[in-house]
Tab-separated table of C-alpha atoms in Angstrom:
chain	number	residue	atom	x	y	z
L	24	MET	CA	-13.237	-20.475	11.819
L	25	ALA	CA	-10.545	-17.981	10.934
L	26	GLN	CA	-9.580	-19.910	7.861
L	27	VAL	CA	-8.138	-16.937	6.010
L	28	GLN	CA	-6.126	-15.901	8.972
L	29	GLU	CA	-4.692	-19.311	9.357
L	30	SER	CA	-3.828	-19.587	5.769
L	31	ILE	CA	-2.032	-16.203	5.830
L	32	GLU	CA	0.032	-17.344	8.798
L	33	LYS	CA	0.854	-20.661	7.256
L	34	LYS	CA	1.945	-19.178	3.913
L	35	LEU	CA	4.039	-16.476	5.462
L	36	HIS	CA	5.798	-18.909	7.720
L	37	ALA	CA	6.557	-21.097	4.776
L	38	ALA	CA	7.740	-18.238	2.468
L	39	LEU	CA	9.726	-16.024	4.842
L	40	ALA	CA	10.604	-18.068	7.949
L	41	PRO	CA	9.699	-15.043	10.156
L	42	ALA	CA	11.479	-14.412	13.475
L	43	PHE	CA	8.209	-12.758	14.520
L	44	LEU	CA	4.824	-12.875	12.821
L	45	SER	CA	1.538	-11.274	13.958
L	46	VAL	CA	-1.594	-11.567	11.773
L	47	GLU	CA	-4.497	-9.583	13.196
L	48	ASN	CA	-7.973	-9.655	11.805
L	49	GLU	CA	-9.135	-5.974	11.859
L	50	SER	CA	-12.323	-6.577	9.912
L	51	HIS	CA	-14.433	-5.649	12.939
L	52	ASN	CA	-13.259	-1.966	12.428
L	53	HIS	CA	-14.948	-1.931	9.077
L	54	ASN	CA	-18.331	-1.988	7.502
L	55	VAL	CA	-18.489	-5.790	6.899
L	56	PRO	CA	-20.583	-8.558	8.470
L	57	ALA	CA	-19.504	-9.853	11.913
L	58	GLY	CA	-16.976	-12.723	11.594
L	59	SER	CA	-15.617	-11.446	8.244
L	60	GLU	CA	-12.041	-12.026	7.289
L	61	SER	CA	-11.505	-9.079	4.930
L	62	HIS	CA	-9.119	-6.636	6.697
L	63	PHE	CA	-5.803	-7.744	8.157
L	64	LYS	CA	-2.757	-6.269	9.674
L	65	VAL	CA	0.443	-8.166	9.376
L	66	VAL	CA	3.576	-7.516	11.325
L	67	ILE	CA	6.444	-9.627	10.013
L	68	VAL	CA	10.081	-9.755	11.038
L	69	SER	CA	12.398	-11.794	8.840
L	70	ASP	CA	16.082	-11.759	8.012
L	71	GLN	CA	15.073	-12.222	4.365
L	72	PHE	CA	14.251	-8.411	4.371
L	73	GLU	CA	17.879	-7.616	5.125
L	74	GLY	CA	19.271	-5.209	2.453
L	75	LYS	CA	15.839	-4.828	0.685
L	76	GLN	CA	13.882	-1.633	0.149
L	77	LEU	CA	10.312	-1.551	1.480
L	78	LEU	CA	8.862	-1.992	-1.966
L	79	ALA	CA	10.811	-5.258	-2.409
L	80	ARG	CA	9.806	-6.496	1.054
L	81	HIS	CA	6.151	-5.823	0.431
L	82	ARG	CA	6.405	-7.627	-2.932
L	83	LEU	CA	7.680	-10.710	-1.126
L	84	VAL	CA	4.716	-10.706	1.179
L	85	ASN	CA	2.218	-9.966	-1.663
L	86	ALA	CA	3.638	-12.829	-3.662
L	87	ALA	CA	3.242	-15.239	-0.791
L	88	LEU	CA	-0.386	-14.101	-0.301
L	89	LYS	CA	-1.227	-13.747	-4.033
L	90	GLU	CA	-4.250	-16.073	-3.839
L	91	GLU	CA	-5.726	-14.429	-0.711
L	92	LEU	CA	-5.150	-10.910	-2.190
L	93	GLN	CA	-7.016	-11.758	-5.386
L	94	GLY	CA	-9.903	-13.192	-3.416
L	95	THR	CA	-10.920	-12.610	0.126
L	96	ILE	CA	-8.532	-9.978	1.476
L	97	HIS	CA	-9.851	-6.397	0.969
L	98	ALA	CA	-7.136	-4.626	2.929
L	99	LEU	CA	-3.749	-5.618	4.142
L	100	ALA	CA	-1.728	-3.278	6.465
L	101	LEU	CA	1.795	-4.400	6.206
L	102	HIS	CA	4.799	-3.793	8.464
L	103	THR	CA	7.972	-5.548	7.231
L	104	LEU	CA	11.060	-5.399	9.418
L	105	THR	CA	14.421	-7.024	9.787
L	106	PRO	CA	15.258	-8.469	13.226
L	107	SER	CA	17.569	-5.488	13.955
L	108	GLU	CA	14.964	-2.840	12.968
L	109	TRP	CA	12.376	-4.647	15.080
L	110	ALA	CA	14.664	-4.594	18.078
L	111	ALA	CA	15.415	-0.930	17.579
L	112	ARG	CA	11.714	-0.121	17.517
L	113	GLY	CA	11.116	-2.034	20.674
L	114	GLY	CA	8.399	-4.049	18.916
L	115	GLU	CA	6.027	-1.126	18.043
L	116	THR	CA	4.173	-0.443	14.831
L	117	ASN	CA	1.567	2.137	13.833
L	118	ALA	CA	-2.111	1.501	14.263
L	119	SER	CA	-4.155	0.865	11.100
L	120	PRO	CA	-6.565	3.552	9.932
L	121	PRO	CA	-10.304	3.478	10.524
L	122	CYS	CA	-12.663	2.737	7.569
L	123	LEU	CA	-14.167	5.730	5.794
L	124	GLY	CA	-16.853	3.744	4.063
L	125	GLY	CA	-15.625	3.572	0.491
L	126	GLY	CA	-16.413	-0.121	0.077
L	127	LYS	CA	-14.626	-2.384	-2.395
M	29	MET	CA	-6.544	4.112	-25.707
M	30	ASP	CA	-5.802	0.884	-23.902
M	31	VAL	CA	-6.207	1.217	-20.171
M	32	LEU	CA	-2.569	0.272	-19.413
M	33	ASP	CA	-1.418	2.974	-21.903
M	34	ARG	CA	-3.706	5.417	-20.163
M	35	ILE	CA	-2.167	4.559	-16.781
M	36	ARG	CA	1.378	4.823	-18.272
M	37	GLU	CA	0.595	8.277	-19.590
M	38	GLN	CA	-0.716	9.420	-16.247
M	39	VAL	CA	2.301	8.275	-14.269
M	40	GLU	CA	4.741	9.569	-16.879
M	41	SER	CA	3.123	12.935	-17.337
M	42	ASN	CA	2.823	13.751	-13.634
M	43	PRO	CA	5.899	13.801	-11.493
M	44	VAL	CA	3.767	12.736	-8.484
M	45	VAL	CA	0.446	10.889	-8.836
M	46	ILE	CA	-1.587	8.970	-6.279
M	47	TYR	CA	-4.224	6.384	-7.200
M	48	MET	CA	-6.686	6.494	-4.371
M	49	LYS	CA	-10.251	5.740	-3.270
M	50	GLY	CA	-12.014	9.097	-3.237
M	51	THR	CA	-10.359	12.504	-3.569
M	52	PRO	CA	-7.758	14.312	-1.436
M	53	GLN	CA	-10.617	16.445	-0.151
M	54	MET	CA	-12.903	13.524	0.466
M	55	PRO	CA	-11.047	10.143	0.792
M	56	MET	CA	-13.263	7.091	0.833
M	57	CYS	CA	-10.850	4.768	2.591
M	58	GLY	CA	-8.655	5.079	5.631
M	59	PHE	CA	-5.533	3.911	3.856
M	60	SER	CA	-6.021	6.404	0.972
M	61	SER	CA	-6.733	9.127	3.555
M	62	ARG	CA	-3.510	8.596	5.431
M	63	ALA	CA	-1.361	8.299	2.325
M	64	VAL	CA	-2.799	11.507	0.782
M	65	GLU	CA	-2.331	13.422	4.045
M	66	ALA	CA	1.343	12.427	4.032
M	67	LEU	CA	1.580	13.665	0.416
M	68	LYS	CA	-0.091	16.981	1.358
M	69	SER	CA	2.631	17.462	3.983
M	70	CYS	CA	5.232	17.539	1.201
M	71	GLU	CA	4.147	21.077	0.167
M	72	ARG	CA	4.076	20.420	-3.567
M	73	GLU	CA	1.278	19.966	-5.985
M	74	PHE	CA	0.400	16.368	-6.899
M	75	ALA	CA	-2.045	14.607	-9.266
M	76	TYR	CA	-4.566	12.097	-8.146
M	77	VAL	CA	-6.824	9.513	-9.777
M	78	ASN	CA	-9.989	8.507	-7.937
M	79	VAL	CA	-10.258	4.734	-8.675
M	80	ILE	CA	-13.749	4.597	-7.445
M	81	ALA	CA	-14.827	6.977	-10.265
M	82	ASP	CA	-12.834	5.062	-12.855
M	83	PRO	CA	-13.738	1.357	-12.705
M	84	GLU	CA	-11.499	0.513	-15.626
M	85	ILE	CA	-8.429	1.771	-13.791
M	86	PHE	CA	-9.660	0.204	-10.576
M	87	GLU	CA	-9.744	-3.202	-12.269
M	88	ASN	CA	-6.465	-2.865	-14.178
M	89	LEU	CA	-4.081	-0.902	-11.973
M	90	PRO	CA	-3.037	-3.849	-9.904
M	91	ARG	CA	-1.517	-5.552	-12.965
M	92	PHE	CA	0.148	-2.355	-14.239
M	93	ALA	CA	2.937	-2.606	-11.663
M	94	ASP	CA	2.080	-5.978	-10.159
M	95	TRP	CA	0.796	-4.378	-6.979
M	96	PRO	CA	-2.471	-5.695	-5.607
M	97	THR	CA	-3.808	-2.946	-3.381
M	98	PHE	CA	-4.807	0.747	-3.199
M	99	PRO	CA	-3.618	3.430	-2.763
M	100	GLN	CA	-0.594	3.425	-5.038
M	101	LEU	CA	1.897	6.290	-5.131
M	102	TYR	CA	4.010	6.922	-8.275
M	103	ILE	CA	6.988	9.363	-8.380
M	104	ASN	CA	8.697	10.036	-11.728
M	105	GLY	CA	6.779	7.143	-13.297
M	106	GLU	CA	7.909	4.656	-10.656
M	107	LEU	CA	5.802	2.816	-8.087
M	108	VAL	CA	6.856	3.953	-4.651
M	109	GLY	CA	4.454	1.820	-2.731
M	110	GLY	CA	1.150	1.779	-0.941
M	111	CYS	CA	-0.102	3.390	2.268
M	112	ASP	CA	2.298	1.806	4.704
M	113	ILE	CA	5.400	2.496	2.643
M	114	THR	CA	4.307	6.103	1.976
M	115	LEU	CA	3.801	6.696	5.713
M	116	GLU	CA	7.123	5.136	6.678
M	117	MET	CA	8.880	7.314	4.160
M	118	ALA	CA	7.054	10.384	5.415
M	119	GLU	CA	8.202	9.633	8.982
M	120	SER	CA	11.779	9.318	7.912
M	121	GLY	CA	11.631	12.472	5.710
M	122	GLU	CA	12.418	10.556	2.573
M	123	LEU	CA	8.979	11.192	1.047
M	124	GLN	CA	9.229	14.938	1.262
M	125	LYS	CA	12.677	14.882	-0.346
M	126	ALA	CA	11.563	12.647	-3.246
M	127	VAL	CA	8.355	14.527	-3.926
M	128	GLN	CA	10.061	17.918	-3.785
M	129	ALA	CA	12.879	16.811	-6.028
M	130	ALA	CA	10.443	15.248	-8.588
M	131	VAL	CA	8.172	18.283	-8.723
M	132	ASP	CA	10.949	20.898	-8.729
M	133	SER	CA	12.935	19.241	-11.536
M	134	ALA	CA	9.727	18.862	-13.582
M	135	ASP	CA	8.956	22.617	-13.162
M	136	LYS	CA	12.381	23.491	-14.481
M	137	ALA	CA	12.115	21.284	-17.550
């Protein structure tokens, strides 16, 4: 159960030593079979993002999840923050969009 | 033409181009829809490529700029990011500035 989710969590912990990490399976919002692990939302707070543009931060996450992104993950909503940005936001991120049916 | 050359030509000949699922009028994915709405709010023309209608680009774009997902936004030939980055930049006002500067300087050239 939840193998992909666990693997995402494990790899991000190992790669980025996050101060906060939330990996949410949002597949139920999409046109996929029940129990799928295809659509995820990741909120990750790490001091390794300090001084880096968003593009570079996302690249760090994408690199850590390379295997998953080539295989099972169809969509990855990504919110990458430094500890001070996270505190300034009061721990809030935008909701992911609903599916519009385009498929893979 | 090789597909990577085709992509390079698209991103270099258009100051702003988004690779998306569907079209700006009829997006086929929530992420593409949100990103393209943010682009529309910049009040400049932009180009788009519907990756669902072009399987060769769909297959090869991820290796063009080493970016695994769609949509992908390019300004002045450079990858800006995907949906989440586009939205965060729109919220901060950075996106509007970058798009307007790119289109306006291309118009003058």
